[in-house]
PDB file of C-alpha atoms in Angstrom:
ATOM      1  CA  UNK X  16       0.000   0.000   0.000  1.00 45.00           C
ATOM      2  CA  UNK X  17       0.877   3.657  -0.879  1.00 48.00           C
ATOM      3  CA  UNK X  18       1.220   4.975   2.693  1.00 48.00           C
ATOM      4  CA  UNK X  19       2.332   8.238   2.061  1.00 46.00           C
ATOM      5  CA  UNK X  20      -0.942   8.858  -0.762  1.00 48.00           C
ATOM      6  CA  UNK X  21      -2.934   7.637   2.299  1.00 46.00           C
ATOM      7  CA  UNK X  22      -1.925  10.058   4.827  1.00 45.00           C
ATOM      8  CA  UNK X  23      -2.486  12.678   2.595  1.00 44.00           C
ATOM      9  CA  UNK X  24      -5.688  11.668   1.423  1.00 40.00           C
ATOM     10  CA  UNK X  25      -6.419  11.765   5.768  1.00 50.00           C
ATOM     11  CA  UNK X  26      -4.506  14.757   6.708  1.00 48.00           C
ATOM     12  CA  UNK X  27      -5.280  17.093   4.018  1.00 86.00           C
ATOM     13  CA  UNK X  28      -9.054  16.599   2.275  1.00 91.00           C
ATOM     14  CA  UNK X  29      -8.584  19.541  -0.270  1.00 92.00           C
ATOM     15  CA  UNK X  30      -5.261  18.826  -1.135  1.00 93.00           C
ATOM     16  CA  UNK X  31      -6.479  15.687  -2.158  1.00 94.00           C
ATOM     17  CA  UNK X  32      -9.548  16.907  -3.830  1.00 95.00           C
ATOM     18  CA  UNK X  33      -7.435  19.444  -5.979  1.00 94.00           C
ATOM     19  CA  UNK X  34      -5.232  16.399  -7.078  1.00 94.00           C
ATOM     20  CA  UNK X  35      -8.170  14.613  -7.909  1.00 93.00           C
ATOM     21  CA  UNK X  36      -9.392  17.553 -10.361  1.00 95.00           C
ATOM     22  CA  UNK X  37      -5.805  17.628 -11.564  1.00 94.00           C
ATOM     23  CA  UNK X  38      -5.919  13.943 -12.287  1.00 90.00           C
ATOM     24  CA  UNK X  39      -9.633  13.971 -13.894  1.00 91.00           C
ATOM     25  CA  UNK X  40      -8.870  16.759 -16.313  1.00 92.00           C
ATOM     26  CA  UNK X  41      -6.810  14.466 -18.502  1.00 86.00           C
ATOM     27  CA  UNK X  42     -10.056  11.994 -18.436  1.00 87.00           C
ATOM     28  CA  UNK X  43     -12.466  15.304 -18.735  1.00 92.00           C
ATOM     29  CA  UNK X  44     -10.612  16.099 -21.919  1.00 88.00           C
ATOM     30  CA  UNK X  45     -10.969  12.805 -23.494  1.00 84.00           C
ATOM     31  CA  UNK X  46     -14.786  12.332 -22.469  1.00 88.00           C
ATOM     32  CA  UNK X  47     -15.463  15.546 -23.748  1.00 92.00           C
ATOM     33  CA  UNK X  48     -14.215  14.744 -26.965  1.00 86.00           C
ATOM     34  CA  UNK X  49     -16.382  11.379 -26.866  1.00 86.00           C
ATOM     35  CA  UNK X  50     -18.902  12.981 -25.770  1.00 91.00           C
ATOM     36  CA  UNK X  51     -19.138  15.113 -29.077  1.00 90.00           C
ATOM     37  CA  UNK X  52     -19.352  12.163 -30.824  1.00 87.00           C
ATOM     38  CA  UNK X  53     -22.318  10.641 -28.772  1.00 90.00           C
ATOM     39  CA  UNK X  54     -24.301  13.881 -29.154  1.00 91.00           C
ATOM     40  CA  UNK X  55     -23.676  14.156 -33.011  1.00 89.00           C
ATOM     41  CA  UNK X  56     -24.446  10.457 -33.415  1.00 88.00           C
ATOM     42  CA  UNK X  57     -27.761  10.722 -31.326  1.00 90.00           C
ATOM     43  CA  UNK X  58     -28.819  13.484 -32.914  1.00 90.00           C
ATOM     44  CA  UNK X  59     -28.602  11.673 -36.606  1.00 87.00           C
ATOM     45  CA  UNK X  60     -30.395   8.592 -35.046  1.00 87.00           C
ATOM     46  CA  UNK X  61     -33.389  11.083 -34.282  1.00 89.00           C
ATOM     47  CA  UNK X  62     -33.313  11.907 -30.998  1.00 92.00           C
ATOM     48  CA  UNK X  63     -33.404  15.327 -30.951  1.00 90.00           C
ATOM     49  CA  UNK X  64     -31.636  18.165 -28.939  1.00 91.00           C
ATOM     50  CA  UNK X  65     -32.782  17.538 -25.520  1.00 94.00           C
ATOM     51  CA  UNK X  66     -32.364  13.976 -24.822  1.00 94.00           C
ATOM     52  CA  UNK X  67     -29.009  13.124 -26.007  1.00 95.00           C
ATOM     53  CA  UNK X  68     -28.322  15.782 -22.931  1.00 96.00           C
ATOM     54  CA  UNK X  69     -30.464  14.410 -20.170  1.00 96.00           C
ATOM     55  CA  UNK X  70     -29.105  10.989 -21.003  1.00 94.00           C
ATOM     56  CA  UNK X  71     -25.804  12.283 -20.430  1.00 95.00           C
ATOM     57  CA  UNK X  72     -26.365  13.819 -17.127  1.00 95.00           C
ATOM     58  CA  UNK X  73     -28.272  10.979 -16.085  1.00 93.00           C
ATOM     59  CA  UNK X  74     -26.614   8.276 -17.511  1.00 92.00           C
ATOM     60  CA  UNK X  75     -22.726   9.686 -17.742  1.00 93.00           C
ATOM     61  CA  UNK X  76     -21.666   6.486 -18.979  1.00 89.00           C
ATOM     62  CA  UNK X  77     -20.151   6.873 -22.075  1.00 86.00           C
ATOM     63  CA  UNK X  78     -19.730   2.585 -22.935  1.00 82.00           C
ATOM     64  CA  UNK X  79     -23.196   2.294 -21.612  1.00 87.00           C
ATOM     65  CA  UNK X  80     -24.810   5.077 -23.613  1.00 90.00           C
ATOM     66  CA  UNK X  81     -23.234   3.969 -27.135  1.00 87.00           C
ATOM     67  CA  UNK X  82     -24.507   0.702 -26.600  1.00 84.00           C
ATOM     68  CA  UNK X  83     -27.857   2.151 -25.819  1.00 88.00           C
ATOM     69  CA  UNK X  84     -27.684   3.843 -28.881  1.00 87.00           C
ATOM     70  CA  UNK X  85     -26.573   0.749 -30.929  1.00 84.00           C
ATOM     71  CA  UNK X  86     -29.167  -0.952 -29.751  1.00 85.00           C
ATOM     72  CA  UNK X  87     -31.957   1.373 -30.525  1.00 87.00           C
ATOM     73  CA  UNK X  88     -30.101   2.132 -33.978  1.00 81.00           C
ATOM     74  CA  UNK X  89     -30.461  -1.086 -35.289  1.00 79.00           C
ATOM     75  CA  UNK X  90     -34.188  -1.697 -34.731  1.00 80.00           C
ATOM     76  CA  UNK X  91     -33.697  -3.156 -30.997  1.00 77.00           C
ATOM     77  CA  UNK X  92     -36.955  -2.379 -28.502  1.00 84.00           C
ATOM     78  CA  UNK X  93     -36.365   0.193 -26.082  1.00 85.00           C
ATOM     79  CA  UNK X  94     -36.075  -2.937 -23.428  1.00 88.00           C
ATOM     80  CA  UNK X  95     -33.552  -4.787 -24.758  1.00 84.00           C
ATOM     81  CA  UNK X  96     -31.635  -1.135 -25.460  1.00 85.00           C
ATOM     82  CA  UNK X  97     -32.094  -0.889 -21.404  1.00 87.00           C
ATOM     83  CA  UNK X  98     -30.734  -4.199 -20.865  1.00 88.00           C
ATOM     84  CA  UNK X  99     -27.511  -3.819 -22.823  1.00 81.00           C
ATOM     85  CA  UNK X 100     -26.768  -0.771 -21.485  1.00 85.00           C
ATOM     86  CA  UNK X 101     -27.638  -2.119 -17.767  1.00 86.00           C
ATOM     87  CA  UNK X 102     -25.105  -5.577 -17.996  1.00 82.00           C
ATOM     88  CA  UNK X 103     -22.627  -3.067 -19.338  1.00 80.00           C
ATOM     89  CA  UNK X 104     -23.141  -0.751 -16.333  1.00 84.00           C
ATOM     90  CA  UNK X 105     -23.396  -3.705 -13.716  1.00 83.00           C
ATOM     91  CA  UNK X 106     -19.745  -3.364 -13.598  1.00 80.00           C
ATOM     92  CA  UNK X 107     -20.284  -0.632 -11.195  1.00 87.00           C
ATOM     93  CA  UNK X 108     -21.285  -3.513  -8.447  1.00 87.00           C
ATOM     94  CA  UNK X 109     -18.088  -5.164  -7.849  1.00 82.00           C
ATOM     95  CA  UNK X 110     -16.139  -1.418  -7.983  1.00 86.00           C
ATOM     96  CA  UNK X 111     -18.759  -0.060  -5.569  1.00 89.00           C
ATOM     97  CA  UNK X 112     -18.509  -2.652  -3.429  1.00 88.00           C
ATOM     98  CA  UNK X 113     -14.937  -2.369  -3.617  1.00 88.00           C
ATOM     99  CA  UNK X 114     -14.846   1.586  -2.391  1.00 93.00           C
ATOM    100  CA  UNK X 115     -17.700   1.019  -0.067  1.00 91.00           C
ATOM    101  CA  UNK X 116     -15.647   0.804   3.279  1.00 91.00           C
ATOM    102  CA  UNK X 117     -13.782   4.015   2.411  1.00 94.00           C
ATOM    103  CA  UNK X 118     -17.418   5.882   2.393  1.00 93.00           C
ATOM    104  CA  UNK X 119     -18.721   7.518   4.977  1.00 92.00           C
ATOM    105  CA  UNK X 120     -22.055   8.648   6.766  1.00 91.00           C
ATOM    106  CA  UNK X 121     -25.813   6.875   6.571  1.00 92.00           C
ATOM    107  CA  UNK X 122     -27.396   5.072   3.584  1.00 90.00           C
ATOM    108  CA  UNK X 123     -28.381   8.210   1.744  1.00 93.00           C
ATOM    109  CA  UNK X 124     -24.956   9.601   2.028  1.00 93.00           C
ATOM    110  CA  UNK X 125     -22.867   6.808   1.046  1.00 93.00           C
ATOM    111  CA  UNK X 126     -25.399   6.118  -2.048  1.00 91.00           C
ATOM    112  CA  UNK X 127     -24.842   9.969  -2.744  1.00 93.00           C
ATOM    113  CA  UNK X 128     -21.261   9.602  -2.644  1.00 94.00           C
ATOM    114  CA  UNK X 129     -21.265   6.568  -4.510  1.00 93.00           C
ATOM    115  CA  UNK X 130     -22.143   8.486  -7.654  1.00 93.00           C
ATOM    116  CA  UNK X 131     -18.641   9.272  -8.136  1.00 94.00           C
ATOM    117  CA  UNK X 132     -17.343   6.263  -8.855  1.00 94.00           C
ATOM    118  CA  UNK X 133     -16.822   5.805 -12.751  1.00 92.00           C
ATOM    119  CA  UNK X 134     -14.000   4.136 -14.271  1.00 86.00           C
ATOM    120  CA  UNK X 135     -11.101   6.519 -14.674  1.00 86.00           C
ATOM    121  CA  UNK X 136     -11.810   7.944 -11.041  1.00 92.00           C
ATOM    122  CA  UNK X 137     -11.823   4.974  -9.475  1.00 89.00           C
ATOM    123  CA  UNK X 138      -8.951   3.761 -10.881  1.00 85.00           C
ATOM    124  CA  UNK X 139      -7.123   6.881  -9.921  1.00 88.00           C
ATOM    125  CA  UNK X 140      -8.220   6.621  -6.126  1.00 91.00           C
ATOM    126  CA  UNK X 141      -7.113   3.452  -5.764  1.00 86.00           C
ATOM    127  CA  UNK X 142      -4.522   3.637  -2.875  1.00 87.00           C
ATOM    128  CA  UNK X 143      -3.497   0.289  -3.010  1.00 77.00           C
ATOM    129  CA  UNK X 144      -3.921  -2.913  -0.643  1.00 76.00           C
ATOM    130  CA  UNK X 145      -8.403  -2.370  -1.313  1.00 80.00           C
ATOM    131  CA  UNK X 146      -8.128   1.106  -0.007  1.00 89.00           C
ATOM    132  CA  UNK X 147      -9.611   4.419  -2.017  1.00 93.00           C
ATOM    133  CA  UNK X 148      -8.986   8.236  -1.681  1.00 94.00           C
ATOM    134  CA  UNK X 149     -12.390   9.324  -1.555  1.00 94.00           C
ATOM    135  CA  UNK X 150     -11.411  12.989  -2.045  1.00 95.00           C
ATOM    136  CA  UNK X 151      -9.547  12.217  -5.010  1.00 95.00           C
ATOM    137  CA  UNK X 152     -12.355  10.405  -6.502  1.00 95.00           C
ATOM    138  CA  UNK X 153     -14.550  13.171  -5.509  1.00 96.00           C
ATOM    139  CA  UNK X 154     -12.316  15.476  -7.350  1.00 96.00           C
ATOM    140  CA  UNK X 155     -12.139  13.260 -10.989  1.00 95.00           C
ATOM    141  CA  UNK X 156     -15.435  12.322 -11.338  1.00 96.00           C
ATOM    142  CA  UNK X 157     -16.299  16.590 -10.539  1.00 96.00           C
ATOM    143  CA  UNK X 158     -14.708  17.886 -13.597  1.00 96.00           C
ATOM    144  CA  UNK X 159     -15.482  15.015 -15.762  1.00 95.00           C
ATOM    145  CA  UNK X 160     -19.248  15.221 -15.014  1.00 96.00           C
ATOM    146  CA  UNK X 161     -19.502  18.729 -16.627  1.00 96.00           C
ATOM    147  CA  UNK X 162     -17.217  17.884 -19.244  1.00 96.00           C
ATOM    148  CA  UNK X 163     -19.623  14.970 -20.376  1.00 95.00           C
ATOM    149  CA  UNK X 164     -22.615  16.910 -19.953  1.00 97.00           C
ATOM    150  CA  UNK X 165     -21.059  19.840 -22.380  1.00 96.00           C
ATOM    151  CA  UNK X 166     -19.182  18.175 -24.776  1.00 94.00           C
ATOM    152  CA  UNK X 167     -22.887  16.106 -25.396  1.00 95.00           C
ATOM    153  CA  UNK X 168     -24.684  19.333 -25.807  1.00 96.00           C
ATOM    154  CA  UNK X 169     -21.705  20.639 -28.217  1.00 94.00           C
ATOM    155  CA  UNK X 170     -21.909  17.681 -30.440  1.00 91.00           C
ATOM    156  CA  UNK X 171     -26.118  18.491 -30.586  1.00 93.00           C
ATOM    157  CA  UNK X 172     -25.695  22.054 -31.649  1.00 92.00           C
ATOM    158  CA  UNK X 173     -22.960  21.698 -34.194  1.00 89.00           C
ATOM    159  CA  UNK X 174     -23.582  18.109 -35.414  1.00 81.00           C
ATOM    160  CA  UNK X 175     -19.907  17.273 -36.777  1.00 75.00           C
ATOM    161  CA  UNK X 176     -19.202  14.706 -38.674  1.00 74.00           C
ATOM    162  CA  UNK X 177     -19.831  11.213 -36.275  1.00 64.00           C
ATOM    163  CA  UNK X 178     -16.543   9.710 -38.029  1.00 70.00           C
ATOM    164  CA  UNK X 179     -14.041  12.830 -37.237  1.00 68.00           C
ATOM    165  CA  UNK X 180     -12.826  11.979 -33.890  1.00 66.00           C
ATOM    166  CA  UNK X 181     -12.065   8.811 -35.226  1.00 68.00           C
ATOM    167  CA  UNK X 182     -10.225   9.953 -38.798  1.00 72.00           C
ATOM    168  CA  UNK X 183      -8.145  12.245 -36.606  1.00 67.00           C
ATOM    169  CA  UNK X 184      -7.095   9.602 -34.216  1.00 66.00           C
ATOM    170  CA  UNK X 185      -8.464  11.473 -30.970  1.00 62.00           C
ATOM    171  CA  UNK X 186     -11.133   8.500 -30.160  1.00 63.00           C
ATOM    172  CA  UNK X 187      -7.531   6.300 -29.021  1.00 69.00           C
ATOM    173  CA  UNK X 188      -7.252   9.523 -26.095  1.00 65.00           C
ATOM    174  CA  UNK X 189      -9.342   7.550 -23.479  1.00 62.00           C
ATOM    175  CA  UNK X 190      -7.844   4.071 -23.805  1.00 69.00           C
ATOM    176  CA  UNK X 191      -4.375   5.727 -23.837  1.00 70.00           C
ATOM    177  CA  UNK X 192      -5.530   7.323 -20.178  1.00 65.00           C
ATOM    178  CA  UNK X 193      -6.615   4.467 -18.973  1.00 68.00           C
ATOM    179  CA  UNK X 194      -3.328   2.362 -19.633  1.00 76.00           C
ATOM    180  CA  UNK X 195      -1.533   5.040 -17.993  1.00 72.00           C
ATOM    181  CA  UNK X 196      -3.424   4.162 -15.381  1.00 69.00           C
ATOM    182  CA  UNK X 197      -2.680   0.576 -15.559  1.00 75.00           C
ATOM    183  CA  UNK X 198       1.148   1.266 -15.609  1.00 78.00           C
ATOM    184  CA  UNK X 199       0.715   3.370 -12.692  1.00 72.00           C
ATOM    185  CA  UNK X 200      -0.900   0.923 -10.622  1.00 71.00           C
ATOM    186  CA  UNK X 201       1.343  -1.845 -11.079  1.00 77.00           C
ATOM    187  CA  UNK X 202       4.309   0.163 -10.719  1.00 78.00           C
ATOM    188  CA  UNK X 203       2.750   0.945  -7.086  1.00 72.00           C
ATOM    189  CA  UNK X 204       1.798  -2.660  -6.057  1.00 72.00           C
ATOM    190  CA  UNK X 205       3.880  -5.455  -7.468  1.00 75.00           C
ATOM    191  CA  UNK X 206       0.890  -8.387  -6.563  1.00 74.00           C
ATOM    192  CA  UNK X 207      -0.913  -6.525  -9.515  1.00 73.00           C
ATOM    193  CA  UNK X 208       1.674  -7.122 -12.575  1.00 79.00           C
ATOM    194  CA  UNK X 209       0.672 -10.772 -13.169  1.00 79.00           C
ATOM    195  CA  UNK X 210      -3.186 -10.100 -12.919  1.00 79.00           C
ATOM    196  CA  UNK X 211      -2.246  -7.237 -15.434  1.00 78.00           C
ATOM    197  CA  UNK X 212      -0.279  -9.636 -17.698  1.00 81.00           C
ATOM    198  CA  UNK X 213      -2.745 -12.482 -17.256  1.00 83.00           C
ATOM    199  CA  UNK X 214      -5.411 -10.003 -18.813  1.00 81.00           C
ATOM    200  CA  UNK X 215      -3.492  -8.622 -21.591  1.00 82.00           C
ATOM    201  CA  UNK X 216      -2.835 -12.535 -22.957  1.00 85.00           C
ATOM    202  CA  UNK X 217      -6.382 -13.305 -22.179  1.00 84.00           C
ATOM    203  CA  UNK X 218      -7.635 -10.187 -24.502  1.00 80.00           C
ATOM    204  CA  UNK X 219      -5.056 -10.917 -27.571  1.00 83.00           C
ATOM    205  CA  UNK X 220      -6.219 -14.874 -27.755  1.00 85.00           C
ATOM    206  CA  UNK X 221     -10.060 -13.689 -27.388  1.00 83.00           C
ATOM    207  CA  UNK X 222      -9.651 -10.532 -29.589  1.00 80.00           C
ATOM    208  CA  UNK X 223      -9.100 -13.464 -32.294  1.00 82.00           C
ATOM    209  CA  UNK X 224     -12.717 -15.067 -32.227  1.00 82.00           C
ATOM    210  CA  UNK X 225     -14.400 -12.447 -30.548  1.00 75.00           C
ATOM    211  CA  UNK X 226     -15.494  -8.642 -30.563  1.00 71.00           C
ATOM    212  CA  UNK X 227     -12.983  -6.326 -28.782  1.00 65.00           C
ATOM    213  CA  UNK X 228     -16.067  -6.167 -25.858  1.00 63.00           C
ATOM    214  CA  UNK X 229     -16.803  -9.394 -25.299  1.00 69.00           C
ATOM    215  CA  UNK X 230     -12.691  -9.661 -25.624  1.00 71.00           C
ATOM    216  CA  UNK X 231     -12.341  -7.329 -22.688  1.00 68.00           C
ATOM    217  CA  UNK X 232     -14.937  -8.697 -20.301  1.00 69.00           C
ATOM    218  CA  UNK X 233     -13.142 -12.257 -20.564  1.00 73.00           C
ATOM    219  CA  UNK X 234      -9.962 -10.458 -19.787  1.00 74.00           C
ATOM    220  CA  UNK X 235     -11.532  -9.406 -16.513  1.00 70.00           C
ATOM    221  CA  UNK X 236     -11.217 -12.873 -15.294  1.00 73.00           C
ATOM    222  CA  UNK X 237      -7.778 -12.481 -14.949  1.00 71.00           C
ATOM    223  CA  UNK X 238      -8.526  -9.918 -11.519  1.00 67.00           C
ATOM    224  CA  UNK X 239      -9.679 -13.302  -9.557  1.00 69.00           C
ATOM    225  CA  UNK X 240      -5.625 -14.093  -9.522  1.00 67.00           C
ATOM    226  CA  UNK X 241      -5.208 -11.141  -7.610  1.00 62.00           C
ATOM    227  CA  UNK X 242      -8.261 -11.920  -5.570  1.00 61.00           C
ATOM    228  CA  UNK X 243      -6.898 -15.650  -4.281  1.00 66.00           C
ATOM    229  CA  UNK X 244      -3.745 -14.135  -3.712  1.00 60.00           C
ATOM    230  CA  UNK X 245      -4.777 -10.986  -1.441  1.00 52.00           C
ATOM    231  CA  UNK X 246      -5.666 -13.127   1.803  1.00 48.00           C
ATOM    232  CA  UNK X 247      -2.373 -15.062   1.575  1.00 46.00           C
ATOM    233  CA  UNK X 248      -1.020 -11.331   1.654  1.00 45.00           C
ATOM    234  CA  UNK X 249      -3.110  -9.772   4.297  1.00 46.00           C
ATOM    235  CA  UNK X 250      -1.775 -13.012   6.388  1.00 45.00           C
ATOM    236  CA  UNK X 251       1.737 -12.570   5.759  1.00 48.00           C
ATOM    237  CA  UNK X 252       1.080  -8.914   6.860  1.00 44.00           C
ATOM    238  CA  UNK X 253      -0.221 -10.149   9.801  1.00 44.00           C
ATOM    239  CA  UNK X 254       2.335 -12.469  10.742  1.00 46.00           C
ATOM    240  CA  UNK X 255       5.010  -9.875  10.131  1.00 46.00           C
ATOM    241  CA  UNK X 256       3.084  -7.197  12.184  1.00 45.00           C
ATOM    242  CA  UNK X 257       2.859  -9.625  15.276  1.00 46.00           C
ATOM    243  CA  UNK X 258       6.475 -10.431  14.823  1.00 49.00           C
ATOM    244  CA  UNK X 259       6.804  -6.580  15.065  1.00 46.00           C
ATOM    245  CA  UNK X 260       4.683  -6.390  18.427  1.00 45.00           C
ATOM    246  CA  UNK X 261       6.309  -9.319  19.847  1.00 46.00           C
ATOM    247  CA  UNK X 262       9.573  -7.760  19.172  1.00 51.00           C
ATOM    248  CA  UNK X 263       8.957  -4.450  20.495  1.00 45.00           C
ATOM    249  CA  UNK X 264       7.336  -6.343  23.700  1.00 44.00           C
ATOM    250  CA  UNK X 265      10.284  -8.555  24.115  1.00 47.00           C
ATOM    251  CA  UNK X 266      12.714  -5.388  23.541  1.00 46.00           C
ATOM    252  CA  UNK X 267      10.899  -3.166  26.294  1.00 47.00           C
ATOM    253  CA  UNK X 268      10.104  -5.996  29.089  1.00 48.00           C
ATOM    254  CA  UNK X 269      13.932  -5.210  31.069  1.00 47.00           C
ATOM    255  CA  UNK X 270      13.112  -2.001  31.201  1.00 43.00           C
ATOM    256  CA  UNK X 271       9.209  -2.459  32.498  1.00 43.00           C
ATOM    257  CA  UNK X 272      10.280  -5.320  34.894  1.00 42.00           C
ATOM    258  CA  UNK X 273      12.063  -2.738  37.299  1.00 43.00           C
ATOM    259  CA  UNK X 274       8.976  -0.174  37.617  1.00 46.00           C
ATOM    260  CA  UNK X 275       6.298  -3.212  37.879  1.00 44.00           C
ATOM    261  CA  UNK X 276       8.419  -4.218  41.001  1.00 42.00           C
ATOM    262  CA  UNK X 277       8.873  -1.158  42.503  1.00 40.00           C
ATOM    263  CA  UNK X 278       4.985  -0.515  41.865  1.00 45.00           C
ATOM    264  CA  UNK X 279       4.730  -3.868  44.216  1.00 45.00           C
ATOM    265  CA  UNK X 280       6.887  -3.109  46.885  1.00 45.00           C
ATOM    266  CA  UNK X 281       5.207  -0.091  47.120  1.00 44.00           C
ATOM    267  CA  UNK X 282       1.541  -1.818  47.196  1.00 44.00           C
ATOM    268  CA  UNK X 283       3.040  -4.532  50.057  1.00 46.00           C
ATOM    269  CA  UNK X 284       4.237  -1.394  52.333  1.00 43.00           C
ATOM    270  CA  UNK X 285       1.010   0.279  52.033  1.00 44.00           C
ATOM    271  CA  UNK X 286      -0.903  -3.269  53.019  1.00 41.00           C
ATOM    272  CA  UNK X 287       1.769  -4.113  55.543  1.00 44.00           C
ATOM    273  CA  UNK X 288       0.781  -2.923  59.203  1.00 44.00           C
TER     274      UNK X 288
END
């Protein structure tokens, strides 16, 4: 674990929070540029002005959101359009549950707060050893909201081209983010490199027979190596920590053993008639 990002994220809550917008406004950037595409896509598909934009501020996923729009855009009913976009989204359950202890206050609040997780903020808070900065992800997620939100409406009003981002290369900004978030993670904790290598084999032998989603979400598996290997960890920690204590006991008993004496004597002379 990253002890030093830790204290920081304890001692100092807006230093944290300003770090957090720092690190979101690389992710703001790219999602405003996908968003552009979104709204000038929806808009050809028909949907108007206003609900490309309330889907965004609702919604603000952009994976989910496409494949709402795929759906719907090739004849799908607007249930099965839900349902696509809902199994894409339900990979919010394992990452909330994952950031749930670092939450704080009653139901409302934590469900509240749990809004900010999305994938390039939660990522970023990740302290290491299960443990999240809320402050930082406070601070990604609050500058890529907006960002979303506007870049949607832009691509609305001006209705570019849907294809541009992608002729001038700008649609390969967000995955380049994200592996720089990969690299920074298992630079920080070494127990994630072989999860991280695991997953990169698993997506080049699926990427051969299957679409670069489906390709992705079997990569995922690879995360249950770091999973079995955590509590082996967490014990080793613990084994080492009670070494520690039992040290530190064994070091500081000589030095005790005179005072608990003298704190005897002292009790028999006061009992003693």
């Amino acid at each position: 674990m990253d002890s030093s990002r830790q204290a920081e994220a304890v001692v100092s809550p807006r230093a944290s929070f300003l770090s957090g917008l720092r690190t979101g406004s690389g992710l703001a950037a790219a999602s405003f540029l996908l968003a552009v595409s979104f709204g000038a896509i929806s808009t050809s598909h028909g949907w108007g002005h206003l609900a490309p934009v309330i889907c965004s501020m609702a919604v603000f996923s952009g994976s989910a959101q496409f494949a709402l729009l795929a759906a719907l855009g090739s004849g799908g009913g607007p249930a099965g359009a839900v349902m696509s976009a809902a199994l894409i989204n339900s990979r919010f359950i394992p990452m909330g549950i994952a950031v749930a202890g670092d939450l704080r206050g009653g139901r409302f609040r934590r469900a509240l707060e749990g809004q900010a997780v999305v994938d390039g903020s939660w990522a970023a808070a990740h302290l290491g050893g299960g443990r999240f900065d809320r402050y930082l992800l406070f601070g990604a997620t609050a500058i890529q909201w907006p960002a979303w939100v506007a870049g949607t409406a832009l691509g609305v009003v001006v209705s570019p081209d849907p294809d541009l981002l992608h002729r001038l290369g700008l649609d390969v900004l967000t995955p380049a983010l994200f592996l720089a978030l990969l690299f920074d993670e298992v630079r920080r904790e070494r127990i994630n490199r072989l999860p991280a290598l695991l997953g990169a084999v698993i997506a080049a032998g699926l990427i051969v027979f299957l679409p670069a989603g489906p390709a992705l979400v079997g990569a995922a598996l690879a995360a249950l190596v770091a999973l079995f290997r955590t509590p082996a960890r967490h014990r080793q920690a613990d084994e080492t920590d009670e070494t520690t204590a039992a040290d530190t006991t064994e070091a500081s008993g000589p030095a005790k053993k005179p005072e608990r004496a003298l704190r005897s004597a002292r009790s028999d002379e006061e009992v003693a008639p």
